[in-house]
XYZ file of N, CA and C in Angstrom:
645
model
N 0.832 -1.190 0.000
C 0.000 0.000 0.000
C 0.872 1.246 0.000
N 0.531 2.297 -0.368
C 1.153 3.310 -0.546
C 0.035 4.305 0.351
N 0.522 5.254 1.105
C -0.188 5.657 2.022
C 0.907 7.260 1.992
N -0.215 8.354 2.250
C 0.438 9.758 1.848
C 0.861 10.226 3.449
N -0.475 9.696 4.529
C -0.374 10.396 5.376
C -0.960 9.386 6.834
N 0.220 8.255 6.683
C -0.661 6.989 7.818
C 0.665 6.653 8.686
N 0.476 6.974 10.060
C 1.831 6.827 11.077
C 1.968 5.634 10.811
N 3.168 5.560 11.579
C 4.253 4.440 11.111
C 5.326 3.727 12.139
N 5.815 2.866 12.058
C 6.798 2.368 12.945
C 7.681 1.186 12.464
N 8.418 0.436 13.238
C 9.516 -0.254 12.159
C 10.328 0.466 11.632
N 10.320 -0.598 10.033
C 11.265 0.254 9.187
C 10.752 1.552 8.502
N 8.886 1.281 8.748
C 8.187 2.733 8.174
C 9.155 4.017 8.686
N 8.348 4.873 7.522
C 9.366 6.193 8.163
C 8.093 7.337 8.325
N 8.902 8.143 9.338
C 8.008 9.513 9.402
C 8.762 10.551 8.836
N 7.830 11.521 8.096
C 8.328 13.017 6.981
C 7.835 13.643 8.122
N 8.257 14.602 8.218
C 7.745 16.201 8.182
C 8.255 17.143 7.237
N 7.457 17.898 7.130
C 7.362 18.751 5.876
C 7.208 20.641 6.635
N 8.398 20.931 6.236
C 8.100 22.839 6.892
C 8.700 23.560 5.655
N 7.354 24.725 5.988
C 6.729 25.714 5.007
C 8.153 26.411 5.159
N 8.406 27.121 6.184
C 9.157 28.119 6.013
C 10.717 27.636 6.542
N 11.393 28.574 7.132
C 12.948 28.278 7.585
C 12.975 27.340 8.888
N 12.187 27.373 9.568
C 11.854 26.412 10.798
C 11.344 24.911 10.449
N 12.116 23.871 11.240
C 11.928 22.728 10.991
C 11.200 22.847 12.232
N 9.726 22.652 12.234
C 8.739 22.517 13.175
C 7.642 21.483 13.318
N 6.458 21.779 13.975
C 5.459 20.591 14.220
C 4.567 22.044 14.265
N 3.801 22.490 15.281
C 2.778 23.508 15.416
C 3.254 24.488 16.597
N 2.555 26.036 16.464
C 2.553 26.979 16.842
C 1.551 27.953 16.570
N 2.318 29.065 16.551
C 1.614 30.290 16.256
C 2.748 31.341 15.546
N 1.298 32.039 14.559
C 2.371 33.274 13.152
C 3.321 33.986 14.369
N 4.346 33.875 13.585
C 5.734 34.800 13.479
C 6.145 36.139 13.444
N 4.757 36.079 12.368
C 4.965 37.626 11.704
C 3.587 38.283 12.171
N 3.632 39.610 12.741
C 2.431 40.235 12.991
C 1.483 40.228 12.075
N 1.870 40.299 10.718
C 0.664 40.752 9.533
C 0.520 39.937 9.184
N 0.907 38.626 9.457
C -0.044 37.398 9.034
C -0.960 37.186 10.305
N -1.314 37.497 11.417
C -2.180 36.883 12.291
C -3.161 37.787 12.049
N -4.017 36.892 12.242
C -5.570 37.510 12.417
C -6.242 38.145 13.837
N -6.782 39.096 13.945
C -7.392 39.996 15.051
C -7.235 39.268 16.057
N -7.656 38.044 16.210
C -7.642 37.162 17.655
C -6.272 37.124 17.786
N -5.160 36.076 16.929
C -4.050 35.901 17.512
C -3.529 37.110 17.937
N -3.765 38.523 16.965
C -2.797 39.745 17.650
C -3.373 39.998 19.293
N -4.503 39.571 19.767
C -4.228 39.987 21.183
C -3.776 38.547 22.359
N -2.789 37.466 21.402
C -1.936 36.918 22.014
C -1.037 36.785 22.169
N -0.492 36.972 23.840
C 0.568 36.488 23.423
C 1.436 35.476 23.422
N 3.017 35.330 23.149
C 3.510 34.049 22.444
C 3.656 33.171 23.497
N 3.009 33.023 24.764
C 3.408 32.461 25.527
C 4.881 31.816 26.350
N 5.926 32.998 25.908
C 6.999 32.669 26.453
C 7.212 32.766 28.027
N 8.016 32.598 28.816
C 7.746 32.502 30.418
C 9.403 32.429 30.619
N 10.043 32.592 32.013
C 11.147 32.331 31.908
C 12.157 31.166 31.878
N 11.334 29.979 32.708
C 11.487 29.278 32.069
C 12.053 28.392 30.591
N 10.843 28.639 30.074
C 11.621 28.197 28.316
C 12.756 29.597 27.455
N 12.792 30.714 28.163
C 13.561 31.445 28.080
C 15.256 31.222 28.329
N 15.057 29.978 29.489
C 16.360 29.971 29.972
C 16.629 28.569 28.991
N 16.218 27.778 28.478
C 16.376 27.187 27.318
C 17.273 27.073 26.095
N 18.183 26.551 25.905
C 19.040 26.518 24.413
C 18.037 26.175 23.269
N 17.588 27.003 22.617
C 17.316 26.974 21.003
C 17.789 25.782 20.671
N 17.236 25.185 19.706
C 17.729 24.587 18.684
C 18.050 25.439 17.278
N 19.215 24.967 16.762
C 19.027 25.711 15.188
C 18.613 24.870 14.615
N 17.303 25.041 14.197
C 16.876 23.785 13.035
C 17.264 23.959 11.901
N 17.866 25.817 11.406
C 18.031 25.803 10.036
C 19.338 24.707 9.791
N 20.114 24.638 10.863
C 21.429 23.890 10.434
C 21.219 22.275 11.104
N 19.938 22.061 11.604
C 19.956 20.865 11.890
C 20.314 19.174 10.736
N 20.974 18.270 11.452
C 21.648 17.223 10.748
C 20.321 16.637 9.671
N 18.838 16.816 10.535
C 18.048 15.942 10.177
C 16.885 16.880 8.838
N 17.312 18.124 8.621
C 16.820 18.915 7.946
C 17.313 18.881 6.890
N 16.591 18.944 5.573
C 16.805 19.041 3.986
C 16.115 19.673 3.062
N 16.565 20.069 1.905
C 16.080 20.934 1.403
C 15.071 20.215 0.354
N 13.928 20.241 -0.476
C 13.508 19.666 -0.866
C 13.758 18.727 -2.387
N 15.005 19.930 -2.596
C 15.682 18.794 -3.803
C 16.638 18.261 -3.642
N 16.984 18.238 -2.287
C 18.278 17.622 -2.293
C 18.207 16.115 -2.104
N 19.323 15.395 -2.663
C 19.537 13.904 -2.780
C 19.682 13.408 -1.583
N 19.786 13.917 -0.425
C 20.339 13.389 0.634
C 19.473 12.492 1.737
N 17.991 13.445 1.487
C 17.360 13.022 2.240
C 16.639 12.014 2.569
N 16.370 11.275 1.136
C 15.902 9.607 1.262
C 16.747 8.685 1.883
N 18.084 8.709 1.841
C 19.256 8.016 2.802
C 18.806 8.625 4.133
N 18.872 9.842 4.616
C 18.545 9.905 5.924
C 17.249 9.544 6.266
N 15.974 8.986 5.602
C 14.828 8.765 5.508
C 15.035 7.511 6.248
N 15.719 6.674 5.546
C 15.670 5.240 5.615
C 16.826 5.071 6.519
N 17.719 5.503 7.209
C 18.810 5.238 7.707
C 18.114 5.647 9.562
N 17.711 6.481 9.570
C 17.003 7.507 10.486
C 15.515 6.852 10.792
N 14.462 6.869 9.884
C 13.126 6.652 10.064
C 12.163 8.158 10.045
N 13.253 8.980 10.013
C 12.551 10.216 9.899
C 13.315 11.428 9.241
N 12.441 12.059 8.531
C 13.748 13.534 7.844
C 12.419 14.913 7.844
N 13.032 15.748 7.703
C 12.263 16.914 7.959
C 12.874 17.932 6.701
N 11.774 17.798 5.574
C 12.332 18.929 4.235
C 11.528 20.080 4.516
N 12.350 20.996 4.433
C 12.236 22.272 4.733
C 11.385 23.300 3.215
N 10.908 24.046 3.377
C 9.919 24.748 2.689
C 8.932 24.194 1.424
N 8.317 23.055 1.847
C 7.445 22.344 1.079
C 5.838 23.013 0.713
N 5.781 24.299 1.506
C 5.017 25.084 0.533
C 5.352 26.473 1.024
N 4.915 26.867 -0.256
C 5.493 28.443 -0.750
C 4.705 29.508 0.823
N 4.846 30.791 0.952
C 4.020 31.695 1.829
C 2.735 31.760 1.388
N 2.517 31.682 -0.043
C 1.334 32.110 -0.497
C 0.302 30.618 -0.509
N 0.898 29.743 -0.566
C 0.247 28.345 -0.089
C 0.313 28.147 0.970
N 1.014 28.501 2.240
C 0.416 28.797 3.377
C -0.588 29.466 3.657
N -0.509 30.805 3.170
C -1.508 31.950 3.698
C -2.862 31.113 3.260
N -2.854 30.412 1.818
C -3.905 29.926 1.558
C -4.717 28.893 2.460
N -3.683 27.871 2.638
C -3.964 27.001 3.558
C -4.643 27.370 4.636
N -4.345 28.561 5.814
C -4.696 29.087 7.068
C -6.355 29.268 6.647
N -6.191 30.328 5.283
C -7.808 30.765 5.144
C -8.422 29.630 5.316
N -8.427 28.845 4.286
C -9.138 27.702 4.526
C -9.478 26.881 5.546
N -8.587 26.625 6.184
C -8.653 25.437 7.463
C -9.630 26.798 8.029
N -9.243 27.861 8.518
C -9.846 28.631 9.184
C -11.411 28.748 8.984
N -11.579 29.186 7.757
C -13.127 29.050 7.429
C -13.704 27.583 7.315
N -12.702 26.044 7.246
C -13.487 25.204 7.755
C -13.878 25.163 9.464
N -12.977 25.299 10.217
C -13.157 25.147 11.309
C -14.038 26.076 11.963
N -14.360 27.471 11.290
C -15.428 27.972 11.617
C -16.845 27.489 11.670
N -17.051 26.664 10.074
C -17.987 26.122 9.917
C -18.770 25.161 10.537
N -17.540 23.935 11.033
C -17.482 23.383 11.934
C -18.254 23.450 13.342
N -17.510 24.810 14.040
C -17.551 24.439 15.242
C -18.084 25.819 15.738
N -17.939 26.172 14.808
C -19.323 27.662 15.037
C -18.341 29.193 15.834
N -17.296 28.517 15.697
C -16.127 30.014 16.366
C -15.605 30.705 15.339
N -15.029 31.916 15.905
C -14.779 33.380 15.363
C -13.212 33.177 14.948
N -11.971 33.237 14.401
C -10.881 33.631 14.284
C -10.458 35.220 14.536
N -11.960 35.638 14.007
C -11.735 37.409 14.769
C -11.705 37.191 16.337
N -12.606 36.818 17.123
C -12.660 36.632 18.516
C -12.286 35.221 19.112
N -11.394 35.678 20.241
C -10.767 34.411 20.674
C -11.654 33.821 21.660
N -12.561 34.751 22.170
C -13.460 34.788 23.288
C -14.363 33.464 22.827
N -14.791 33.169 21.627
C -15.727 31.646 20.769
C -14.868 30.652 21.187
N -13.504 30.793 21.257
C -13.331 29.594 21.238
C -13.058 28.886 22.518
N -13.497 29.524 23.583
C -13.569 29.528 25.255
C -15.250 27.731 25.186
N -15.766 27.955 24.093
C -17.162 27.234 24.030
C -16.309 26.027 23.078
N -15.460 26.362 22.235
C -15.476 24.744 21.272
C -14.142 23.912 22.280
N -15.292 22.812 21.671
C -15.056 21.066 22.412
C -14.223 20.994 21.351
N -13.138 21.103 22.059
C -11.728 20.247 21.259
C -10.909 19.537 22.146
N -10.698 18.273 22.082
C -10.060 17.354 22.499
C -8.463 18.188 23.108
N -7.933 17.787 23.997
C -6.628 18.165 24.599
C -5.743 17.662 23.923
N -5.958 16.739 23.073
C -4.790 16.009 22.162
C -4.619 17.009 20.759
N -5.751 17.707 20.405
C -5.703 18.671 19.798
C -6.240 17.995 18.252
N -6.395 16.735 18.456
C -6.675 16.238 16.761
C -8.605 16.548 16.723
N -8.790 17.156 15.578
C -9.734 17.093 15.086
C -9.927 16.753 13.797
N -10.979 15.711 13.720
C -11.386 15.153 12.309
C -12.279 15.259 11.722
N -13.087 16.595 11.912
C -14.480 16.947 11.680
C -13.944 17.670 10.204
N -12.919 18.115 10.325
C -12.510 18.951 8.880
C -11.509 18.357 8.030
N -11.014 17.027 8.362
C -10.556 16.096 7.416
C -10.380 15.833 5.760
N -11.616 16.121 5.278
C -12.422 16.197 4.290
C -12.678 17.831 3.201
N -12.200 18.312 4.060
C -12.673 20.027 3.691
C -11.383 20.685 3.168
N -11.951 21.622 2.187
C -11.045 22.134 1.345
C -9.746 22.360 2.145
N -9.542 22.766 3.199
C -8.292 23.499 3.660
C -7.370 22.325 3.896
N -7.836 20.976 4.676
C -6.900 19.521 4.278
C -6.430 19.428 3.080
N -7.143 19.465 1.954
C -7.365 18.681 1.055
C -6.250 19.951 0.213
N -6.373 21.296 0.076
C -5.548 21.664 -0.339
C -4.083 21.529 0.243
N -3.866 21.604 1.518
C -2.489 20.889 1.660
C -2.017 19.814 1.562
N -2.839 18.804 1.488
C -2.320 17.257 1.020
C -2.058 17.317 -0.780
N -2.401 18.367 -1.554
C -2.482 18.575 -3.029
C -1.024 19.603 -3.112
N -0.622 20.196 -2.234
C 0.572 20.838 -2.922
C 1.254 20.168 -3.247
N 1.916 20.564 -4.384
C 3.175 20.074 -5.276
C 4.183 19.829 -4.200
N 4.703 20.796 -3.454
C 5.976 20.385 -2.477
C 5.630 18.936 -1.320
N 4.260 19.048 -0.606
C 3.980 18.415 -0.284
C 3.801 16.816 -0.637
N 2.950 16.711 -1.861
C 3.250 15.007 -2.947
C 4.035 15.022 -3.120
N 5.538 15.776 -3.629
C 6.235 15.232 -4.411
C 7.311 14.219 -3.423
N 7.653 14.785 -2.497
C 8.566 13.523 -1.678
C 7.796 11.931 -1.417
N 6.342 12.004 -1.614
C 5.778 11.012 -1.107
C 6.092 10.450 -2.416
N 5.741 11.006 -3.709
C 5.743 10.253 -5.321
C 7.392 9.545 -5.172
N 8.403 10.414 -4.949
C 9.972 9.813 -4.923
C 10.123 8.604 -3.500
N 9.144 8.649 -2.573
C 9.372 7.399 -2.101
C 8.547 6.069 -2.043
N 7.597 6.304 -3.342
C 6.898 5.374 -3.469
C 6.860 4.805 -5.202
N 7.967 5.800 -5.673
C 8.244 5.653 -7.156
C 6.949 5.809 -7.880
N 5.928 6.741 -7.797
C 4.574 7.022 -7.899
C 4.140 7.800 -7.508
N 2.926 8.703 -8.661
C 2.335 9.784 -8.271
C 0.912 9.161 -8.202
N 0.392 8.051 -7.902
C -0.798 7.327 -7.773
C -0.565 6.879 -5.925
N -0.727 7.902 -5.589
C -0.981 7.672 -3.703
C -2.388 7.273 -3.210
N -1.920 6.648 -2.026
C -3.910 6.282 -1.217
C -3.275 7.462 -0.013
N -4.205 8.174 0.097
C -3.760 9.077 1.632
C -5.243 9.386 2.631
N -4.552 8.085 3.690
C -5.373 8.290 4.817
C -5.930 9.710 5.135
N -7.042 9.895 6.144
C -7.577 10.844 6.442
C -7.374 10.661 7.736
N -6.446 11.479 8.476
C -5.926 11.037 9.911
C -6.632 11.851 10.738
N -6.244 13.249 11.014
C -6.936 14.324 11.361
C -6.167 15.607 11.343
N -6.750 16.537 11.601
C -5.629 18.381 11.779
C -5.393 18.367 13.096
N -3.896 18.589 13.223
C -3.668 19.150 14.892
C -4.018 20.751 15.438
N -4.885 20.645 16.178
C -5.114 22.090 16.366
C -5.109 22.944 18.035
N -4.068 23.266 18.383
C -3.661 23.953 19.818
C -4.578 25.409 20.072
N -5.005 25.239 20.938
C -5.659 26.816 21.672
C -4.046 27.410 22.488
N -4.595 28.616 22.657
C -3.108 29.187 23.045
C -3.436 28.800 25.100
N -2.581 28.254 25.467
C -2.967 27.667 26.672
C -2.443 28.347 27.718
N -1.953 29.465 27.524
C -1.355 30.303 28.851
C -2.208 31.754 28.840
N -3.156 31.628 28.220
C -4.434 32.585 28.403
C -5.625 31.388 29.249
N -5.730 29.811 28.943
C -6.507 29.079 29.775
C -6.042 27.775 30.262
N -5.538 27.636 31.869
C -5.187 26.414 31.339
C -5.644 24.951 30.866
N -7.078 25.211 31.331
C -7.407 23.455 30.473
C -7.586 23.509 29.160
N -6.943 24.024 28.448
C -6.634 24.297 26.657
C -4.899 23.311 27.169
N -4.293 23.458 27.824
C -2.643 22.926 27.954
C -3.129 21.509 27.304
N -2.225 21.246 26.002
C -2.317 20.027 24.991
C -1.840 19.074 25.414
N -2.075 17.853 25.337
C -1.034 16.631 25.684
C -1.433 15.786 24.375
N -0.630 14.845 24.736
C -0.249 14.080 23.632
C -0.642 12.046 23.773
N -0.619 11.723 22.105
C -1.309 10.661 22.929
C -0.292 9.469 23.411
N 1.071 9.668 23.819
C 2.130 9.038 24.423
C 2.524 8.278 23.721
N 3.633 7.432 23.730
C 3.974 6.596 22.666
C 3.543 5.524 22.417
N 3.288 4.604 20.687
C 2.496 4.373 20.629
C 3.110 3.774 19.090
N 2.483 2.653 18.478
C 2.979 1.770 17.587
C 1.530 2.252 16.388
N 1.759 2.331 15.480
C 0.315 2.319 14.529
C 0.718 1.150 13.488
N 1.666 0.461 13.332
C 1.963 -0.564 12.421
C 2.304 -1.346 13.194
N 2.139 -2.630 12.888
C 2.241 -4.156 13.379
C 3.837 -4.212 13.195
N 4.873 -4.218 13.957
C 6.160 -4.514 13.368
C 6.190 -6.111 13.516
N 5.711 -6.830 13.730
C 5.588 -8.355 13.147
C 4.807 -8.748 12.672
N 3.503 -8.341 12.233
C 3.261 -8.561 10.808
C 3.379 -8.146 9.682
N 3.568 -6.304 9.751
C 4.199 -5.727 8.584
C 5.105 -5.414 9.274
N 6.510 -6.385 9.111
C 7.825 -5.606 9.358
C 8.529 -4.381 8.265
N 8.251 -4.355 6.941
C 8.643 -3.594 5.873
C 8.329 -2.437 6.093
N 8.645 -1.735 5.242
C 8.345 -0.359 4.052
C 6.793 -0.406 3.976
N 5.871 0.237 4.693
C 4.267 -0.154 4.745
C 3.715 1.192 4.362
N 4.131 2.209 5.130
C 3.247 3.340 5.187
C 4.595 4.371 5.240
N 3.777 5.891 5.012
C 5.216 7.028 5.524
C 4.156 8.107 6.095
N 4.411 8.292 7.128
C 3.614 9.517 7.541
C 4.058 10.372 7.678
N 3.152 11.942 7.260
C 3.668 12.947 6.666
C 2.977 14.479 7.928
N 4.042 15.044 8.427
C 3.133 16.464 9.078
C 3.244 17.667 8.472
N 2.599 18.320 8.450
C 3.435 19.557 7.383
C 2.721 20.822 8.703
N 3.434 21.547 9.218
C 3.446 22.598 10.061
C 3.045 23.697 9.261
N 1.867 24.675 9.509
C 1.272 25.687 9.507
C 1.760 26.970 9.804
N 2.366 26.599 10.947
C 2.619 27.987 11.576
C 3.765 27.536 12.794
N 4.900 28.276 12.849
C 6.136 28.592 13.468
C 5.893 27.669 15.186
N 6.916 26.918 15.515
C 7.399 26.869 16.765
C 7.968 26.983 17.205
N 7.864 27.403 18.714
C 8.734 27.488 19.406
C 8.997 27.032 20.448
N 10.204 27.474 21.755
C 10.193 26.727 23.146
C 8.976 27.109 24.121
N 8.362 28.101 23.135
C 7.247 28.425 24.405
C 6.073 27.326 24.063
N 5.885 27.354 22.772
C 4.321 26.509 22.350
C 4.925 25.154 22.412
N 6.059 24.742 21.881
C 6.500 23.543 22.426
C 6.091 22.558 20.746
């Protein structure tokens, strides 16, 4: 089976995929003029704590690649995991946000102008929601070009099956704390003795910037 976006374990491997210079997972915009009215009256949740913290440089990290470079299917398979760096453009981001945004409005009946709506939506602490799975704003990021194309070079094919897993989605949790995310701990999604092989590759592609504060 060829699978775009189905976790993995064994010899399976996990992608991540980042938009911009940050090799990330999830956060919050970077840049003031990309956030919308709600995020500008948040803030980044830094504390001193993760302040006193060493950075990582992800731009120079070992496990980071660029998206044409040859290198990274060896570290794919050697590793189990690689992280290619700007797999969609700003303007396929920005697109992406609208979308997910106006699905999840639709959804769940909250404001992106007001942060105050989303004090009412039932979202799981693990942060996955699968109510918008299906909806344009997934569906256009599983369709970018940067995004398929590493999956087509490791499956020697642009004819993919791609699970419908769900969107990770964080409330900013140092404005409430039972919004604070957890995770669903570690955890096998492939049989490594019955499919010991090359089965699946699962793929994250980050939205928006992290850091030591959002974690």
């Amino acid at each position: 089976q060829t699978s775009q976006h189905a976790i993995t374990c064994g010899r399976s491997c996990i992608m991540a995929v980042s938009f911009a210079s940050t090799a990330t997972v999830l956060g919050y915009p970077a840049e003031a003029e990309n956030r919308s009215p709600a995020e500008a009256q948040i803030q980044d949740g830094s504390n001193e704590e993760s302040a006193q913290r060493k950075p990582i440089d992800a731009g120079h990290a070992p496990y980071r690649f660029a998206l044409d470079s040859s290198a990274w299917r060896k570290h794919l398979e050697d590793e189990g995991y690689v992280v290619l760096a700007r797999a969609m453009t700003p303007d396929e981001v920005k697109t992406a946000k609208d979308l997910l945004w106006t699905d999840i409005e639709t959804h769940h009946g909250i404001s992106r102008a007001d942060c105050e709506t989303w004090k009412t939506w039932r979202l799981s602490r693990t942060g996955l929601d699968t109510a918008v799975v299906q909806d344009p704003g997934a569906w256009y990021v599983r369709a970018c070009p940067g995004v398929k194309r590493p999956f087509e070079e490791v499956w020697e094919t642009p004819e993919l099956i791609v699970s419908m897993d769900a969107v990770i989605l964080w409330r900013p949790w140092w404005i409430k704390s039972s919004w604070m995310p957890i995770t669903e701990g570690l955890h096998l999604d492939q049989n490594p003795f019955h499919k010991p092989g090359l089965e699946t590759v699962q793929g994250m592609v980050p939205l928006l910037p992290v850091s030591m504060a959002s974690g």
